[in-house]
């Protein structure tokens, strides 16, 4: 990435040298003016709608603000209250569980499919479309479709398993199967993006290296382990980060399919934040929860980074 | 996987290799698993109330009127129109803000443009869910809107308005970054030539450089339309009246109401919500895939 970023800055200073000194300065000044003018809407927008909220969430988390006029600083009171809150504990556990199941599985499956699609095969367009369509479809639509698939009475899941003589299951209503059922949908929907990114990366793997590995008599596994896998490094990390951020954000799916039930079996962090903030109107409390989610995401990314480093070094 | 496998470079491949067959079988099963839920959705949308009582694949007759009746049960057409307004509004706003910023970052000699670029890249990493709560408060306190005074107090600001639905989620840093990447690849000599001919800086941006990045603009459009069309949490938070609701929200509420869950109608509504994005994907497939892949590699 840095290579592409260095590029333009060295180029934009060039006009200084070409044009005569006085005119040149005037020209540069008008360019700079236009530059700031063109940039200001984006800077203003990002400041108001991203930077200020990020700072505000940190500040709000130390208050008991709840839409009213009066509020006070409560320090870390929200945080200590959170860790006694059973709903929060359940959503924390479920979100982490969801992440540690969904992320590795979806990465492994999509890498395997991408490797398959990277061979010279027919109907590549069909396969690519098939794997990508769930990704472009709205999560709410996905959730309603799967709600119907998991329908205990006449849904596809029970109907299909019934063909093999399995007893019908209450997929989303059963404590044991509710979260796994959501995980299946999460993995299923997220494959497309990862496959496309892996596929693009696989096409960038050095042909020369693969061929020289062939000449050295390397088998497929050795070629994969020693040539392809290391070449995928940076892309792996990108896929990992986006997967972490994505799985921690899971909301639409849960909201439509289970509303966190049965009990608190599928309660996740964003659902808990949403309910605390917009149903119980505890904005300070919900902000503290958000800060914890931020720390968790950072922690996960940190661990991912360490794993990747360990993989490169070994 | 075993060392006995024939290396790819050796000549004289047999026409049918077992490895190939396994590959095709696995990929085909995978592709079917991806498509089946959609087929199931469409088939259900045509079934009668009696047919959905027990598991079956095909409807006895194609009940097209399910679609009509679904639209009478819930105002899907209005939801559809609302989604369209939001998608078009957000895309226009994004194009205006992000192409200008991307161009300035790529081509104009601003002091600290490298730091500014890092700033936008850093913002890419801020998940929307993190800023949810304060974002709501900010939108509620936009001054002089929705009965607010100049300090942003007293009214509802941009809540329950097109402004609130469109502006905060438009112009994401991702698109500024994408636009910049595309402008960087256009040679600066073209701008120089136009400058010599006396064209102003804004004219160079608008009339020389921007027409050259049309494919990039399409990529940004497709991405933004998809994001806007599929949005759910933000409209859920800031709309209170049914007349402003986008399709996904209407769908979710329809699905939640136990009295209203008539599966054929729900699946008809879902098909209506799904179809435009699938059609767009099929048409813009190449661009979409390239865009996605580029984000991954450069990001």
XYZ file of C-alpha atoms in Angstrom:
613
model
C 0.000 0.000 0.000
C 2.672 2.503 0.959
C 4.262 2.237 -2.474
C 1.138 3.577 -4.171
C 0.733 6.279 -1.560
C 4.242 7.776 -1.913
C 3.679 8.368 -5.574
C 1.573 11.521 -5.994
C 3.174 13.793 -3.415
C 6.445 13.699 -5.269
C 4.588 14.559 -8.435
C 2.482 17.474 -7.236
C 5.512 19.539 -6.298
C 6.842 19.381 -9.852
C 5.146 22.494 -11.308
C 7.323 24.643 -9.037
C 10.371 23.731 -11.092
C 8.852 24.039 -14.570
C 7.117 27.399 -14.377
C 8.965 30.738 -14.014
C 9.345 31.679 -10.346
C 6.772 34.484 -10.002
C 3.988 33.031 -12.160
C 4.737 29.676 -10.635
C 4.069 30.908 -7.142
C 0.786 32.453 -8.211
C -0.218 29.258 -9.960
C 0.633 27.173 -6.929
C -1.355 29.511 -4.728
C -4.457 29.141 -6.887
C -3.997 25.371 -6.906
C -3.700 25.289 -3.162
C -6.814 27.439 -2.814
C -8.809 25.170 -5.130
C -7.444 22.155 -3.303
C -8.695 23.258 0.084
C -12.002 24.331 -1.442
C -12.517 20.912 -3.005
C -11.410 19.146 0.136
C -13.420 21.136 2.665
C -16.802 19.395 2.244
C -15.226 15.987 2.881
C -13.217 17.281 5.833
C -16.255 18.975 7.333
C -18.454 15.941 6.796
C -15.973 13.493 8.275
C -15.293 15.772 11.246
C -18.971 16.198 12.110
C -20.170 12.680 11.407
C -17.142 10.556 12.347
C -14.448 12.320 14.386
C -16.748 14.187 16.755
C -18.873 11.072 17.406
C -15.773 8.990 18.174
C -14.635 11.571 20.736
C -18.180 12.000 22.011
C -18.634 8.300 22.628
C -15.591 8.320 24.913
C -16.920 11.338 26.822
C -20.509 10.085 26.978
C -19.374 6.770 28.412
C -18.329 8.609 31.593
C -21.761 10.209 32.078
C -25.281 9.097 32.878
C -26.736 11.069 29.956
C -30.186 9.913 28.894
C -31.726 12.512 26.530
C -32.872 14.697 29.431
C -31.507 18.093 30.406
C -29.708 16.989 33.528
C -26.799 14.616 33.550
C -23.666 14.144 35.593
C -20.244 12.587 35.365
C -20.187 9.115 36.776
C -16.546 8.295 35.991
C -16.123 4.600 35.384
C -19.453 3.829 37.038
C -21.010 2.683 33.765
C -18.158 0.278 33.197
C -18.330 -1.336 36.601
C -22.114 -1.581 36.262
C -21.710 -3.226 32.854
C -19.666 -6.057 34.220
C -22.446 -6.893 36.666
C -25.074 -6.762 33.891
C -26.106 -10.286 32.874
C -27.490 -9.135 29.509
C -24.175 -7.509 28.690
C -22.253 -10.590 29.792
C -24.397 -12.797 27.609
C -23.999 -10.525 24.591
C -20.256 -10.302 25.138
C -19.914 -14.089 25.283
C -22.187 -14.600 22.273
C -20.411 -11.993 20.150
C -16.975 -13.416 20.924
C -18.253 -16.950 20.319
C -19.807 -15.849 17.038
C -16.538 -14.195 15.987
C -14.225 -17.082 16.865
C -16.418 -19.596 15.038
C -17.410 -17.530 12.011
C -14.095 -15.815 11.211
C -11.773 -18.852 10.844
C -14.424 -21.013 9.187
C -15.460 -18.412 6.644
C -11.833 -17.540 5.869
C -10.887 -21.197 5.384
C -13.924 -22.039 3.241
C -13.582 -18.966 1.058
C -9.849 -19.562 0.551
C -10.558 -23.161 -0.460
C -13.254 -22.070 -2.920
C -11.036 -19.308 -4.283
C -8.268 -21.854 -4.914
C -10.818 -24.035 -6.703
C -12.024 -21.127 -8.824
C -8.435 -20.149 -9.599
C -7.962 -23.349 -11.645
C -8.764 -23.267 -15.327
C -12.433 -24.177 -15.101
C -15.500 -23.636 -17.235
C -18.513 -21.516 -16.271
C -16.372 -19.335 -14.019
C -18.910 -16.503 -14.401
C -21.720 -18.701 -13.107
C -19.741 -19.826 -10.079
C -18.585 -16.306 -9.286
C -22.143 -14.973 -9.461
C -23.517 -17.832 -7.368
C -21.032 -17.291 -4.561
C -21.360 -13.515 -4.663
C -25.147 -13.015 -4.759
C -25.713 -13.505 -1.004
C -23.136 -10.779 -0.407
C -24.917 -8.129 -2.475
C -28.276 -8.995 -0.955
C -29.431 -6.958 2.036
C -28.956 -8.732 5.355
C -32.604 -8.102 6.223
C -33.688 -9.935 3.080
C -31.217 -12.744 3.851
C -32.586 -12.924 7.380
C -36.224 -13.194 6.243
C -35.342 -15.913 3.749
C -33.505 -17.933 6.406
C -36.263 -17.303 8.926
C -38.473 -19.193 6.518
C -35.836 -21.861 5.871
C -35.547 -22.486 9.635
C -39.337 -22.501 10.044
C -40.015 -25.566 12.232
C -43.258 -26.525 10.465
C -42.604 -26.471 6.753
C -39.185 -24.842 6.365
C -36.522 -26.057 3.980
C -34.073 -27.068 6.735
C -36.425 -29.587 8.328
C -37.865 -30.626 4.978
C -34.406 -31.408 3.635
C -33.256 -33.287 6.726
C -36.596 -35.103 6.753
C -35.628 -36.699 3.446
C -32.867 -38.487 5.342
C -35.152 -39.411 8.211
C -34.053 -36.777 10.730
C -36.586 -35.475 13.237
C -37.643 -31.827 12.767
C -35.792 -29.235 14.829
C -36.849 -25.906 16.328
C -33.727 -24.255 14.909
C -34.077 -20.702 16.217
C -36.205 -21.454 19.259
C -33.930 -24.135 20.725
C -31.166 -22.767 23.025
C -28.646 -25.270 21.679
C -29.147 -24.551 17.985
C -30.119 -20.849 17.891
C -26.627 -19.323 17.813
C -25.144 -22.014 15.513
C -28.071 -21.454 13.123
C -27.192 -17.766 12.957
C -23.517 -18.627 12.456
C -24.385 -20.725 9.423
C -26.182 -17.777 7.847
C -23.326 -15.425 8.744
C -20.729 -17.695 7.141
C -22.928 -18.338 4.105
C -23.510 -14.659 3.465
C -19.922 -13.526 3.997
C -18.163 -15.945 1.631
C -18.548 -13.852 -1.545
C -16.424 -10.852 -0.633
C -13.636 -12.997 0.762
C -13.608 -15.292 -2.267
C -13.277 -12.324 -4.621
C -10.426 -10.802 -2.624
C -8.593 -14.138 -2.326
C -9.114 -14.799 -6.026
C -7.548 -11.468 -6.948
C -4.643 -12.184 -4.620
C -4.124 -15.715 -5.961
C -3.803 -14.316 -9.454
C -0.944 -12.174 -8.188
C 1.043 -15.130 -6.842
C 4.314 -15.364 -8.757
C 4.119 -17.878 -11.631
C 7.919 -18.070 -11.726
C 8.118 -19.180 -8.118
C 5.420 -21.809 -8.642
C 7.179 -23.127 -11.731
C 10.591 -23.281 -10.087
C 8.963 -25.112 -7.168
C 7.629 -27.564 -9.756
C 11.127 -28.074 -11.161
C 12.393 -28.734 -7.648
C 9.805 -31.507 -7.415
C 7.581 -29.837 -4.844
C 4.165 -31.399 -4.394
C 0.939 -29.410 -4.281
C 0.885 -29.066 -0.525
C 4.536 -27.910 -0.460
C 3.837 -25.384 -3.192
C 0.820 -24.088 -1.296
C 2.651 -23.916 2.022
C 5.867 -22.345 0.721
C 4.792 -20.191 -2.211
C 1.078 -19.400 -2.199
C 0.478 -19.039 1.545
C 3.299 -16.525 2.225
C 2.263 -14.521 -0.857
C -1.242 -14.199 0.570
C 0.028 -12.656 3.805
C -1.063 -9.009 3.477
C -4.419 -9.996 1.971
C -5.023 -12.468 4.799
C -4.569 -9.656 7.253
C -6.963 -7.404 5.363
C -9.603 -10.145 5.196
C -9.073 -10.828 8.888
C -9.562 -7.194 9.915
C -12.697 -6.725 7.826
C -14.065 -10.033 9.149
C -13.430 -9.018 12.756
C -15.079 -5.648 12.304
C -17.937 -7.299 10.390
C -18.682 -10.047 12.902
C -18.620 -7.658 15.842
C -21.185 -5.551 14.030
C -23.659 -8.363 13.483
C -27.097 -6.907 14.106
C -29.615 -7.056 11.243
C -29.483 -10.843 11.196
C -30.168 -11.180 14.910
C -32.740 -8.393 14.991
C -34.887 -10.004 12.314
C -34.352 -13.677 13.110
C -34.313 -13.987 16.902
C -34.293 -10.562 18.610
C -31.613 -12.062 20.831
C -33.725 -15.016 21.967
C -34.457 -17.625 23.101
C -33.624 -16.073 26.477
C -30.296 -14.396 25.826
C -28.900 -17.178 23.653
C -28.349 -14.989 20.585
C -28.054 -11.572 22.225
C -25.082 -9.762 20.656
C -23.274 -6.545 21.528
C -24.821 -4.238 18.948
C -28.311 -5.472 19.826
C -27.598 -4.795 23.510
C -26.192 -1.353 22.662
C -29.226 -0.598 20.523
C -31.658 -1.606 23.258
C -29.803 0.229 26.011
C -29.572 3.386 23.947
C -32.846 3.580 22.071
C -35.302 1.571 24.126
C -34.052 2.157 27.683
C -32.634 5.569 26.658
C -29.439 4.973 28.653
C -27.065 6.711 26.241
C -24.134 7.003 28.637
C -24.378 3.349 29.513
C -24.637 2.298 25.864
C -21.596 4.452 25.059
C -19.539 2.666 27.690
C -20.580 -0.597 26.083
C -19.475 0.752 22.711
C -16.049 1.645 24.116
C -15.662 -1.918 25.375
C -16.590 -3.187 21.928
C -13.947 -0.914 20.398
C -11.304 -2.282 22.787
C -12.364 -5.842 21.968
C -12.072 -5.228 18.227
C -8.615 -3.730 18.748
C -7.659 -6.723 20.871
C -8.810 -9.168 18.211
C -6.890 -7.283 15.527
C -3.811 -7.318 17.771
C -4.036 -11.075 18.260
C -4.531 -11.525 14.513
C -1.405 -9.474 13.851
C 0.599 -11.616 16.301
C -0.641 -14.834 14.705
C 0.338 -13.526 11.303
C 3.814 -12.529 12.490
C 4.299 -15.939 14.078
C 3.247 -17.545 10.797
C 5.730 -15.488 8.779
C 8.605 -16.252 11.144
C 8.122 -19.975 11.451
C -2.369 -33.428 -2.264
C -0.053 -36.441 -2.558
C 3.320 -36.314 -4.225
C 2.010 -38.726 -6.857
C -0.077 -35.950 -8.457
C 1.079 -35.046 -11.920
C 2.742 -31.621 -11.927
C 0.786 -29.068 -13.937
C 3.671 -28.327 -16.304
C 4.063 -31.856 -17.632
C 2.582 -32.455 -21.054
C -0.044 -34.940 -22.162
C -2.829 -34.430 -19.623
C -5.502 -37.103 -19.733
C -8.871 -35.677 -20.773
C -10.706 -36.609 -17.571
C -8.788 -36.490 -14.336
C -10.424 -37.559 -11.089
C -9.170 -34.361 -9.402
C -11.051 -32.251 -11.933
C -14.264 -34.158 -11.419
C -14.052 -33.732 -7.658
C -13.335 -30.028 -8.144
C -16.415 -29.537 -10.320
C -18.627 -31.572 -8.010
C -17.509 -29.621 -4.942
C -17.882 -26.241 -6.650
C -21.292 -27.139 -8.048
C -22.588 -28.287 -4.670
C -21.208 -25.081 -3.156
C -22.876 -22.921 -5.808
C -26.192 -24.737 -5.295
C -25.965 -24.099 -1.553
C -25.577 -20.418 -2.304
C -28.478 -20.194 -4.740
C -31.035 -22.555 -3.183
C -32.326 -20.098 -0.542
C -33.160 -17.621 -3.310
C -34.909 -20.273 -5.394
C -36.820 -21.305 -2.266
C -37.801 -17.655 -1.716
C -39.152 -17.268 -5.254
C -41.009 -20.598 -5.172
C -42.626 -19.705 -1.849
C -43.725 -16.329 -3.189
C -45.987 -18.158 -5.664
C -47.536 -20.641 -3.232
C -50.980 -20.605 -1.673
C -51.583 -20.470 2.081
C -52.443 -24.135 2.086
C -49.305 -25.165 0.234
C -46.975 -23.585 2.769
C -48.488 -25.591 5.616
C -46.283 -28.526 4.762
C -42.879 -28.815 3.164
C -42.907 -28.945 -0.621
C -40.746 -27.556 -3.397
C -42.985 -26.537 -6.261
C -46.191 -24.499 -6.035
C -49.262 -26.133 -7.569
C -49.995 -23.035 -9.629
C -48.113 -19.762 -9.969
C -50.103 -17.321 -7.879
C -48.941 -13.996 -9.332
C -51.563 -12.217 -7.287
C -49.477 -12.924 -4.158
C -47.309 -10.011 -5.258
C -50.302 -7.720 -5.649
C -51.809 -8.809 -2.341
C -48.471 -8.434 -0.544
C -48.350 -4.838 -1.710
C -51.834 -4.252 -0.391
C -50.966 -5.738 2.997
C -47.900 -3.521 3.436
C -47.024 -0.357 1.507
C -44.081 -2.016 -0.245
C -44.292 0.349 -3.190
C -43.860 3.344 -0.917
C -40.953 1.625 0.880
C -39.475 0.923 -2.536
C -39.788 4.588 -3.532
C -38.202 5.688 -0.225
C -35.245 3.357 -0.743
C -34.829 4.744 -4.230
C -34.787 8.342 -2.946
C -32.213 7.451 -0.302
C -30.016 5.520 -2.728
C -30.053 8.253 -5.383
C -29.576 11.029 -2.823
C -26.696 9.310 -1.064
C -24.990 8.459 -4.341
C -25.234 12.018 -5.689
C -23.952 13.418 -2.404
C -21.113 10.895 -2.281
C -20.054 11.608 -5.858
C -19.990 15.369 -5.237
C -18.046 15.249 -1.978
C -15.715 12.317 -2.612
C -14.574 13.030 -6.164
C -13.637 16.610 -5.270
C -11.764 15.517 -2.158
C -10.154 12.585 -3.949
C -8.961 14.857 -6.749
C -7.541 17.436 -4.341
C -5.655 14.718 -2.458
C -4.306 13.160 -5.638
C -3.424 16.139 -7.792
C -3.268 19.453 -5.954
C -0.205 20.641 -3.980
C -1.804 20.875 -0.563
C 0.567 20.999 2.365
C 0.167 17.847 4.396
C -1.831 15.981 1.787
C -0.090 12.789 2.824
C -1.208 13.247 6.408
C -4.726 14.008 5.185
C -4.742 10.803 3.193
C -3.694 8.857 6.280
C -6.510 10.603 8.125
C -9.086 9.315 5.644
C -7.579 5.817 5.698
C -7.741 5.803 9.480
C -11.408 6.815 9.351
C -12.037 3.808 7.103
C -11.486 1.681 10.174
C -14.185 3.320 12.309
C -17.151 0.943 12.331
C -20.517 2.635 12.065
C -21.836 0.824 15.129
C -19.192 2.481 17.300
C -20.422 5.985 16.585
C -24.112 5.109 16.535
C -25.153 6.801 19.762
C -23.383 10.169 19.358
C -24.261 10.244 15.669
C -27.898 10.085 16.662
C -27.412 12.975 19.102
C -25.606 15.062 16.481
C -28.304 14.493 13.886
C -30.930 15.375 16.472
C -29.132 18.646 17.262
C -28.554 20.001 13.767
C -29.234 23.739 14.224
C -32.264 25.362 12.595
C -33.789 22.119 11.374
C -36.848 20.296 12.679
C -37.755 23.033 15.146
C -34.253 23.371 16.580
C -32.896 26.779 17.592
C -29.486 28.038 16.496
C -27.838 25.998 19.261
C -29.532 22.834 18.063
C -31.895 22.594 20.999
C -35.630 22.165 21.284
C -36.591 20.206 18.179
C -35.828 16.936 16.444
C -33.227 18.250 13.970
C -32.726 15.849 11.090
C -34.537 12.956 12.738
C -37.278 11.543 10.570
C -36.127 13.566 7.548
C -34.516 12.838 4.199
C -31.514 14.932 5.328
C -30.948 12.640 8.264
C -31.403 9.514 6.178
C -29.062 10.658 3.418
C -26.298 13.003 4.600
C -24.642 11.253 7.597
C -24.115 7.958 5.764
C -23.105 9.482 2.424
C -19.535 10.454 1.527
C -17.888 7.639 3.471
C -14.058 7.927 3.659
C -13.835 4.712 1.640
C -15.102 6.570 -1.427
C -12.747 9.515 -0.966
C -9.914 6.999 -0.798
C -11.179 5.103 -3.869
C -11.631 8.320 -5.866
C -8.128 9.425 -4.965
C -6.645 6.110 -6.086
C -8.293 6.549 -9.484
C -7.246 10.185 -10.001
C -3.636 9.318 -9.124
C -3.484 7.028 -12.142
C -4.363 9.844 -14.597
C -1.179 11.552 -15.884
C -0.676 15.098 -14.572
C 0.585 16.239 -17.988
C -3.040 16.502 -19.146
C -3.754 19.031 -16.411
C -0.558 20.915 -17.312
C -1.615 21.189 -20.939
C -5.032 22.527 -19.939
C -3.374 25.034 -17.600
C -1.225 26.342 -20.450
C -4.432 26.780 -22.437
C -5.742 28.969 -19.635
C -8.290 26.666 -18.043
C -8.908 27.367 -14.346
C -8.161 24.845 -11.620
C -11.788 23.889 -11.099
C -12.307 23.562 -14.861
C -9.345 21.175 -15.027
C -10.916 19.043 -12.337
C -14.395 19.076 -13.814
C -13.818 19.106 -17.572
C -10.476 17.342 -18.066
C -9.775 14.928 -15.246
C -13.206 13.782 -14.077
C -14.439 12.574 -17.490
C -11.328 10.363 -17.578
C -12.241 8.519 -14.392
C -15.781 7.611 -15.484
C -15.241 3.893 -14.807
C -14.217 4.817 -11.277
C -17.330 6.918 -10.837
C -19.433 3.948 -11.877
C -17.633 1.764 -9.329
C -18.347 4.292 -6.597
C -21.997 4.549 -7.714
C -22.517 0.795 -7.638
C -20.927 0.447 -4.193
C -22.851 3.358 -2.721
C -26.207 2.311 -4.196
C -25.730 -1.148 -2.750
C -24.796 0.201 0.680
C -27.718 2.630 0.723
C -30.235 0.098 -0.554
C -29.248 -2.467 2.045
C -29.023 -0.087 5.019
C -31.116 -0.996 8.023
C -29.886 0.084 11.453
C -29.674 3.808 10.746
C -33.190 4.158 9.275
C -34.448 1.986 12.132
C -33.055 4.509 14.587
C -34.017 7.792 13.039
C -37.368 7.213 11.354
C -40.568 7.148 13.331
C -43.163 7.589 10.623
C -44.029 4.788 8.253
C -44.008 7.206 5.325
C -40.188 7.618 5.517
C -39.270 3.980 5.934
C -37.035 2.295 3.370
C -37.689 -1.180 2.030
C -35.449 -3.160 4.391
C -37.038 -1.583 7.432
C -40.549 -2.136 6.099
C -39.630 -5.742 5.390
C -38.238 -6.318 8.877
C -41.322 -4.828 10.511
C -43.557 -6.908 8.253
C -41.598 -10.033 9.237
C -41.803 -9.173 12.932
C -45.538 -8.770 13.133
C -46.855 -12.242 14.002
C -50.349 -11.415 12.764
C -48.936 -10.492 9.381
C -46.426 -13.223 8.723
C -47.970 -14.735 5.662
C -44.951 -16.430 4.194
C -45.893 -16.102 0.509
C -46.422 -12.352 0.957
C -43.249 -11.953 2.977
C -41.250 -13.831 0.351
C -42.855 -11.721 -2.397
C -41.778 -8.580 -0.541
C -38.306 -10.005 -0.010
C -38.020 -10.832 -3.701
C -38.988 -7.248 -4.498
C -36.273 -5.960 -2.141
C -33.655 -8.362 -3.480
C -34.198 -8.230 -7.199
C -32.840 -4.726 -7.998
C -29.477 -5.459 -6.355
C -29.138 -8.827 -8.073
C -29.961 -7.269 -11.448
C -27.454 -4.492 -10.790
C -24.865 -7.044 -9.758
C -25.352 -9.131 -12.887
C -24.954 -6.051 -15.086
C -22.116 -4.435 -13.174
C -20.519 -7.723 -12.200
C -17.111 -7.125 -13.701
C -16.786 -3.650 -12.223
C -18.081 -4.738 -8.858
C -15.701 -7.633 -8.586
C -12.713 -5.569 -9.718
C -13.612 -2.784 -7.320
C -13.951 -5.183 -4.422
C -10.695 -6.924 -5.278
C -8.879 -3.594 -5.587
C -10.113 -2.423 -2.229
C -8.755 -5.610 -0.761
C -5.352 -5.387 -2.327
C -4.711 -1.701 -1.912
C -6.389 -1.428 1.462
